[in-house]
């Protein structure tokens, strides 16, 4: 599920269950792809959406963009890695 505007240089990738944005950002970075978490765009104390922002304009080639988007698409087919918190 993607949301964008034809004039935009980014898109919002809405994450399916059970993905949470923090887990998706970490997993994407492990695969060499950086996405922006939604909380940096939220004003005040509102809840961040279960989505990530994918920038499309700072890529040096179409091939590299295609590789990155392919890695994100592949990641969406996998379950999130289990992460344990220790308190």
XYZ file of C-alpha atoms in Angstrom:
87
model
C 0.000 0.000 0.000
C 1.730 3.145 -1.258
C 0.672 6.785 -1.047
C 2.307 9.493 -3.137
C 1.744 12.448 -5.413
C 3.070 12.583 -9.006
C 4.960 15.779 -8.114
C 6.603 14.240 -5.008
C 10.140 12.971 -4.687
C 9.090 10.491 -2.011
C 6.359 8.010 -1.200
C 4.736 6.662 1.928
C 4.874 2.896 2.242
C 2.096 1.702 4.564
C 3.261 -1.395 6.414
C 1.166 -4.543 6.618
C 0.597 -6.438 9.844
C 2.597 -7.426 11.825
C 5.284 -4.919 10.781
C 5.930 -1.941 13.042
C 7.815 0.991 11.577
C 10.805 0.801 13.953
C 11.359 -2.870 13.140
C 10.963 -2.236 9.413
C 13.443 0.662 9.443
C 16.029 -1.499 11.241
C 15.499 -4.467 8.913
C 15.720 -2.252 5.816
C 18.959 -0.694 7.029
C 20.433 -4.175 7.552
C 19.737 -4.706 3.843
C 21.441 -1.453 2.860
C 18.286 0.628 2.399
C 17.476 3.647 4.545
C 13.885 4.740 4.987
C 12.634 7.546 7.192
C 10.495 6.703 10.224
C 7.149 8.487 10.362
C 7.575 9.933 13.853
C 9.823 12.736 12.563
C 6.843 14.095 10.607
C 4.316 13.939 13.473
C 3.515 17.134 15.336
C 3.006 17.073 19.067
C 2.100 13.796 20.723
C 0.029 12.320 17.935
C 0.600 8.674 17.091
C 2.826 7.954 14.108
C 1.239 5.935 11.301
C 2.417 2.402 10.512
C 4.286 3.625 7.451
C 7.752 4.694 6.361
C 8.812 7.459 4.006
C 10.836 6.328 1.008
C 12.917 9.040 -0.653
C 13.238 8.751 -4.423
C 15.368 11.753 -5.384
C 18.769 11.195 -3.760
C 19.613 8.024 -5.686
C 22.539 8.183 -8.104
C 21.033 5.814 -10.703
C 17.803 4.154 -11.752
C 19.443 0.740 -11.254
C 20.290 1.563 -7.629
C 16.730 2.805 -7.018
C 15.346 -0.387 -8.530
C 17.624 -2.482 -6.297
C 16.548 -0.604 -3.172
C 12.846 -0.823 -3.968
C 13.272 -4.528 -4.721
C 14.867 -5.070 -1.318
C 11.957 -3.287 0.374
C 9.439 -5.364 -1.586
C 11.250 -8.559 -0.585
C 11.363 -7.441 3.043
C 7.580 -6.998 3.057
C 7.189 -10.705 2.238
C 9.155 -11.720 5.355
C 8.028 -11.706 8.973
C 9.673 -9.193 11.312
C 12.621 -10.484 13.307
C 11.853 -11.103 16.933
C 13.563 -8.595 19.171
C 13.601 -9.056 22.901
C 13.731 -6.149 25.304
C 15.661 -6.520 28.487
C 14.588 -4.315 31.373
